[in-house]
CSV table of C-alpha atoms and ligand atoms in Angstrom, one decimal:
chain,number,residue,atom,x,y,z
A,1,MET,CA,51.1,-8.0,133.7
A,2,PHE,CA,47.6,-8.2,135.2
A,3,ILE,CA,44.0,-8.1,134.1
A,4,ASP,CA,41.2,-6.9,136.5
A,5,SER,CA,38.4,-9.1,135.5
A,6,HIS,CA,35.6,-7.1,137.1
A,7,CYS,CA,35.6,-3.3,137.7
A,8,HIS,CA,33.1,-0.5,137.6
A,9,LEU,CA,35.6,2.1,136.2
A,10,TYR,CA,32.9,4.7,135.4
A,11,SER,CA,32.1,5.0,139.2
A,12,LEU,CA,35.6,6.0,140.3
A,13,SER,CA,36.1,9.6,141.3
A,14,ASN,CA,39.2,10.2,139.2
A,15,ILE,CA,39.2,7.8,136.3
A,16,GLU,CA,42.3,9.1,134.6
A,17,ASP,CA,44.4,8.9,137.8
A,18,ALA,CA,43.1,5.4,138.5
A,19,ILE,CA,44.1,4.3,135.0
A,20,LEU,CA,47.6,5.9,135.2
A,21,HIS,CA,48.1,4.3,138.7
A,22,ALA,CA,46.9,0.9,137.4
A,23,ARG,CA,49.2,1.0,134.4
A,24,ASP,CA,52.2,2.0,136.5
A,25,ALA,CA,51.4,-0.9,138.8
A,26,GLY,CA,51.4,-3.4,135.9
A,27,VAL,CA,47.6,-3.7,135.1
A,28,ALA,CA,47.4,-4.1,131.3
A,29,LYS,CA,43.6,-4.2,131.0
A,30,VAL,CA,40.4,-4.0,133.0
A,31,VAL,CA,37.0,-5.6,132.2
A,32,VAL,CA,34.6,-2.7,132.8
A,33,VAL,CA,31.2,-4.2,133.7
A,34,SER,CA,28.1,-2.2,133.4
A,35,GLU,CA,24.7,-2.1,135.2
A,36,ASP,CA,22.1,-0.2,133.2
A,37,LEU,CA,21.7,1.9,130.1
A,38,GLN,CA,23.6,4.9,131.4
A,39,THR,CA,26.6,2.8,132.6
A,40,MET,CA,26.6,0.8,129.3
A,41,GLU,CA,26.9,4.1,127.5
A,42,GLN,CA,29.7,5.2,129.9
A,43,THR,CA,31.5,1.9,129.4
A,44,LEU,CA,31.6,2.3,125.6
A,45,LYS,CA,32.7,5.9,126.0
A,46,LEU,CA,35.6,4.7,128.2
A,47,ARG,CA,36.4,2.1,125.6
A,48,ASP,CA,36.7,4.9,123.0
A,49,ASP,CA,38.8,7.1,125.3
A,50,PHE,CA,41.1,4.3,126.6
A,51,PRO,CA,40.9,1.6,123.9
A,52,GLU,CA,44.1,-0.2,125.0
A,53,PHE,CA,43.0,-0.4,128.6
A,54,VAL,CA,39.2,-0.9,128.7
A,55,LEU,CA,37.6,-4.2,127.8
A,56,PRO,CA,33.9,-3.2,127.7
A,57,SER,CA,31.3,-5.6,129.2
A,58,LEU,CA,27.7,-4.7,128.6
A,59,GLY,CA,24.9,-5.9,130.9
A,60,ILE,CA,22.0,-5.0,133.1
A,61,HIS,CA,22.6,-5.7,136.8
A,62,PRO,CA,20.0,-7.9,138.6
A,63,VAL,CA,19.3,-5.2,141.2
A,64,ASN,CA,18.6,-2.6,138.5
A,65,VAL,CA,16.4,-5.1,136.6
A,66,LEU,CA,14.0,-5.0,139.6
A,67,TYR,CA,13.4,-1.3,139.5
A,68,MET,CA,13.0,-0.8,135.7
A,69,SER,CA,9.7,-0.3,134.0
A,70,ASN,CA,9.0,-2.4,130.9
A,71,SER,CA,9.9,0.5,128.6
A,72,GLU,CA,13.2,1.2,130.5
A,73,TRP,CA,14.0,-2.5,130.3
A,74,GLU,CA,13.3,-2.5,126.5
A,75,ARG,CA,15.5,0.5,125.9
A,76,ALA,CA,18.4,-0.9,127.9
A,77,PHE,CA,18.0,-4.4,126.4
A,78,SER,CA,17.8,-3.0,122.8
A,79,PHE,CA,21.0,-1.1,123.5
A,80,LEU,CA,22.7,-4.2,124.8
A,81,ARG,CA,21.7,-6.2,121.7
A,82,LEU,CA,22.7,-3.5,119.3
A,83,HIS,CA,26.2,-3.1,120.8
A,84,ALA,CA,27.0,-6.6,121.9
A,85,ASN,CA,29.2,-7.2,118.9
A,86,GLU,CA,31.5,-4.3,120.2
A,87,CYS,CA,32.1,-5.7,123.6
A,88,SER,CA,34.4,-8.3,125.3
A,89,CYS,CA,31.8,-9.9,127.5
A,90,ILE,CA,28.3,-9.6,128.8
A,91,GLY,CA,27.9,-8.5,132.4
A,92,GLU,CA,27.3,-7.7,135.2
A,93,ILE,CA,24.3,-10.0,135.0
A,94,GLY,CA,23.0,-12.6,137.4
A,95,LEU,CA,20.7,-13.0,140.4
A,96,ASP,CA,20.5,-11.0,143.7
A,97,TYR,CA,18.2,-12.4,146.2
A,98,LYS,CA,19.1,-9.8,148.8
A,99,TYR,CA,16.9,-7.5,146.7
A,100,ALA,CA,14.6,-10.0,144.9
A,101,THR,CA,12.7,-11.5,147.8
A,102,THR,CA,9.3,-12.4,146.3
A,103,GLU,CA,8.9,-15.2,143.6
A,104,LYS,CA,7.7,-12.5,141.2
A,105,GLU,CA,10.9,-10.5,141.6
A,106,LYS,CA,13.1,-13.6,141.3
A,107,GLU,CA,11.3,-14.5,138.1
A,108,LYS,CA,11.9,-11.0,136.8
A,109,GLN,CA,15.7,-11.4,137.4
A,110,ARG,CA,15.8,-14.9,135.9
A,111,ALA,CA,14.0,-13.7,132.7
A,112,ALA,CA,16.4,-10.8,132.4
A,113,LEU,CA,19.4,-13.1,133.0
A,114,HIS,CA,18.2,-15.6,130.4
A,115,GLY,CA,17.6,-12.8,127.8
A,116,GLN,CA,21.1,-11.5,128.3
A,117,MET,CA,22.6,-14.9,128.2
A,118,GLU,CA,21.0,-15.4,124.8
A,119,VAL,CA,22.6,-12.2,123.6
A,120,ALA,CA,26.0,-13.6,124.8
A,121,ALA,CA,25.4,-16.9,123.1
A,122,GLU,CA,24.4,-15.3,119.8
A,123,ASN,CA,27.5,-13.1,119.9
A,124,HIS,CA,29.9,-15.8,121.2
A,125,LEU,CA,30.8,-13.8,124.3
A,126,PRO,CA,31.8,-14.8,127.8
A,127,ILE,CA,29.6,-13.8,130.7
A,128,ASN,CA,30.4,-12.1,134.0
A,129,LEU,CA,28.0,-13.1,136.8
A,130,HIS,CA,26.8,-11.6,140.1
A,131,SER,CA,25.3,-14.1,142.6
A,132,ARG,CA,24.6,-12.3,145.9
A,133,ARG,CA,22.5,-14.5,148.3
A,134,ALA,CA,21.7,-16.7,145.2
A,135,LEU,CA,25.0,-18.7,145.0
A,136,ARG,CA,23.5,-22.1,144.2
A,137,GLN,CA,20.9,-20.7,141.8
A,138,THR,CA,23.4,-18.5,139.9
A,139,MET,CA,25.9,-21.4,139.8
A,140,GLN,CA,23.3,-23.6,138.2
A,141,GLU,CA,22.6,-20.9,135.6
A,142,ALA,CA,26.3,-20.7,135.0
A,143,VAL,CA,26.7,-24.4,134.5
A,144,ALA,CA,23.7,-24.6,132.1
A,145,PHE,CA,25.0,-21.7,130.0
A,146,HIS,CA,28.5,-23.1,129.8
A,147,LYS,CA,27.2,-26.6,128.9
A,148,ASP,CA,24.9,-25.3,126.2
A,149,THR,CA,27.3,-22.8,124.6
A,150,GLY,CA,30.8,-23.9,125.6
A,151,LEU,CA,31.5,-20.2,126.2
A,152,PRO,CA,33.7,-19.0,129.1
A,153,THR,CA,31.6,-18.3,132.2
A,154,LEU,CA,32.8,-16.3,135.3
A,155,LEU,CA,31.2,-16.2,138.7
A,156,HIS,CA,32.7,-13.0,140.1
A,157,TRP,CA,33.4,-12.8,143.9
A,158,PHE,CA,32.0,-16.3,144.3
A,159,ALA,CA,34.4,-17.9,146.8
A,160,HIS,CA,32.1,-18.4,149.7
A,161,SER,CA,31.5,-22.1,149.8
A,162,LEU,CA,33.9,-25.0,149.5
A,163,LYS,CA,31.1,-27.3,148.3
A,164,LEU,CA,30.0,-25.0,145.5
A,165,LEU,CA,33.6,-24.4,144.4
A,166,THR,CA,34.0,-28.2,144.0
A,167,ARG,CA,31.2,-28.1,141.5
A,168,THR,CA,32.4,-25.0,139.6
A,169,ASN,CA,35.8,-26.6,139.3
A,170,GLU,CA,34.2,-29.8,137.9
A,171,GLU,CA,32.1,-27.8,135.5
A,172,GLY,CA,35.0,-25.6,134.2
A,173,ILE,CA,33.5,-22.3,135.5
A,174,PHE,CA,35.9,-19.5,136.2
A,175,VAL,CA,35.8,-17.8,139.6
A,176,SER,CA,37.5,-14.6,140.5
A,177,ALA,CA,39.1,-13.6,143.8
A,178,GLY,CA,39.1,-10.0,144.9
A,179,PRO,CA,40.3,-7.6,147.6
A,180,SER,CA,38.5,-9.6,150.3
A,181,ILE,CA,41.4,-12.0,150.4
A,182,LEU,CA,43.7,-9.1,151.5
A,183,PHE,CA,41.7,-8.8,154.7
A,184,SER,CA,40.2,-12.2,155.5
A,185,GLU,CA,42.0,-15.4,156.1
A,186,ASP,CA,38.8,-17.3,155.4
A,187,ALA,CA,38.4,-15.6,152.0
A,188,LEU,CA,42.1,-16.3,151.2
A,189,SER,CA,41.8,-20.0,152.1
A,190,LEU,CA,38.6,-20.4,150.1
A,191,ALA,CA,40.3,-18.8,147.1
A,192,PHE,CA,42.8,-21.7,147.2
A,193,ALA,CA,39.9,-24.1,146.5
A,194,ILE,CA,39.4,-22.5,143.0
A,195,ASP,CA,41.0,-24.8,140.4
A,196,ILE,CA,44.4,-23.4,139.3
A,197,GLN,CA,43.1,-23.3,135.6
A,198,LEU,CA,40.0,-21.3,136.6
A,199,ILE,CA,41.1,-18.7,139.0
A,200,LEU,CA,41.0,-15.0,138.0
A,201,VAL,CA,41.6,-11.8,139.9
A,202,GLU,CA,39.4,-8.7,140.2
A,203,THR,CA,38.7,-5.6,142.3
A,204,ASP,CA,35.0,-4.8,141.8
A,205,ALA,CA,36.2,-1.2,142.1
A,206,PRO,CA,35.1,1.1,143.7
A,207,VAL,CA,33.4,-1.3,146.1
A,208,PRO,CA,35.0,-0.5,149.5
A,209,PHE,CA,37.0,-3.1,151.4
A,210,ASN,CA,38.2,-2.6,155.0
A,211,GLY,CA,36.8,1.0,154.8
A,212,ARG,CA,38.6,2.0,151.7
A,213,PRO,CA,37.2,2.2,148.1
A,214,SER,CA,39.0,-0.2,145.8
A,215,TYR,CA,40.6,0.8,142.6
A,216,PRO,CA,42.0,-1.2,139.6
A,217,ALA,CA,45.7,-1.1,140.7
A,218,TRP,CA,44.6,-3.2,143.8
A,219,VAL,CA,44.4,-6.2,141.5
A,220,VAL,CA,48.2,-6.4,141.7
A,221,GLU,CA,48.1,-6.8,145.5
A,222,VAL,CA,45.3,-9.4,145.1
A,223,ALA,CA,47.4,-11.4,142.6
A,224,GLU,CA,50.6,-11.1,144.6
A,225,LYS,CA,49.0,-12.2,147.8
A,226,LEU,CA,47.4,-15.2,146.1
A,227,VAL,CA,50.6,-16.2,144.3
A,228,SER,CA,52.8,-15.8,147.5
A,229,HIS,CA,50.4,-17.8,149.7
A,230,TYR,CA,49.1,-20.4,147.2
A,231,PRO,CA,49.8,-23.9,148.5
A,232,GLU,CA,53.0,-25.5,147.2
A,233,LYS,CA,53.8,-22.3,145.3
A,234,LYS,CA,51.9,-23.7,142.3
A,235,LEU,CA,50.3,-20.4,141.2
A,236,SER,CA,52.2,-17.8,139.2
A,237,LYS,CA,51.3,-14.3,137.9
A,238,GLU,CA,51.8,-15.7,134.4
A,239,LYS,CA,49.2,-18.4,135.1
A,240,LEU,CA,46.7,-15.8,136.3
A,241,LEU,CA,47.2,-13.8,133.1
A,242,ASP,CA,46.9,-16.9,131.0
A,243,ASN,CA,43.6,-17.7,132.7
A,244,ALA,CA,42.2,-14.2,132.1
A,245,GLN,CA,43.2,-14.4,128.5
A,246,ARG,CA,41.5,-17.8,128.1
A,247,TYR,CA,38.4,-16.3,129.8
A,248,LEU,CA,38.3,-13.4,127.3
A,249,LYS,CA,39.4,-15.3,124.2
A,250,LYS,CA,37.1,-15.0,121.3
A,251,PRO,CA,36.1,-18.3,119.7
B,1,LIG,ZN1,30.3,-5.6,140.4
């Protein structure tokens, strides 16, 4: 049994087929992360339609944060606060310095991240973090949140730097490996630097890899590749499931 710890299920072209395919492949559940008001609503609808399969995660993505007016932000953030007690985690939240280039934009993302982290803390929920071109900064936010709250914290698709992974391991931060390990030896060997207690698997579906859109069943291939190549055969599918359950466990 597998859990996809980061997936944008509402963006797939045929959601029902993707779910059937995933279940057939052995995927028990997916964490559906959202990006704005519309996708938060879609995520809760998916939870209603597929309650056994969908673990809803509500959040406002750092790229969307940049393009929202104050009133749009208020509406989305109010929705998040109102429905936080119905979800499994808060995300996809974080920092994205590919899009936030000025100090003002970076500050806007940080303020949005901190507001959403507070909602997670109040509701005792784990967080699901995005960190594009802001690896160190997002990691520092993750460490501070985890230290302050003791809540499980995931840096999704974070395995880019050995040095930063040493720190996330020391601090007890979860890191997920995704389909990039199927196509890149470097990505695969970096994934082996994630502590065996802290490694999760994800697809970020439908983000394309190697020219093909990903889908939740792909998490099985990711898990199998990790397990079969992991040094000294230390990692098992059961361990990956246990890690995901610890990440999602309610205190
Ligand atoms: Zn994502």
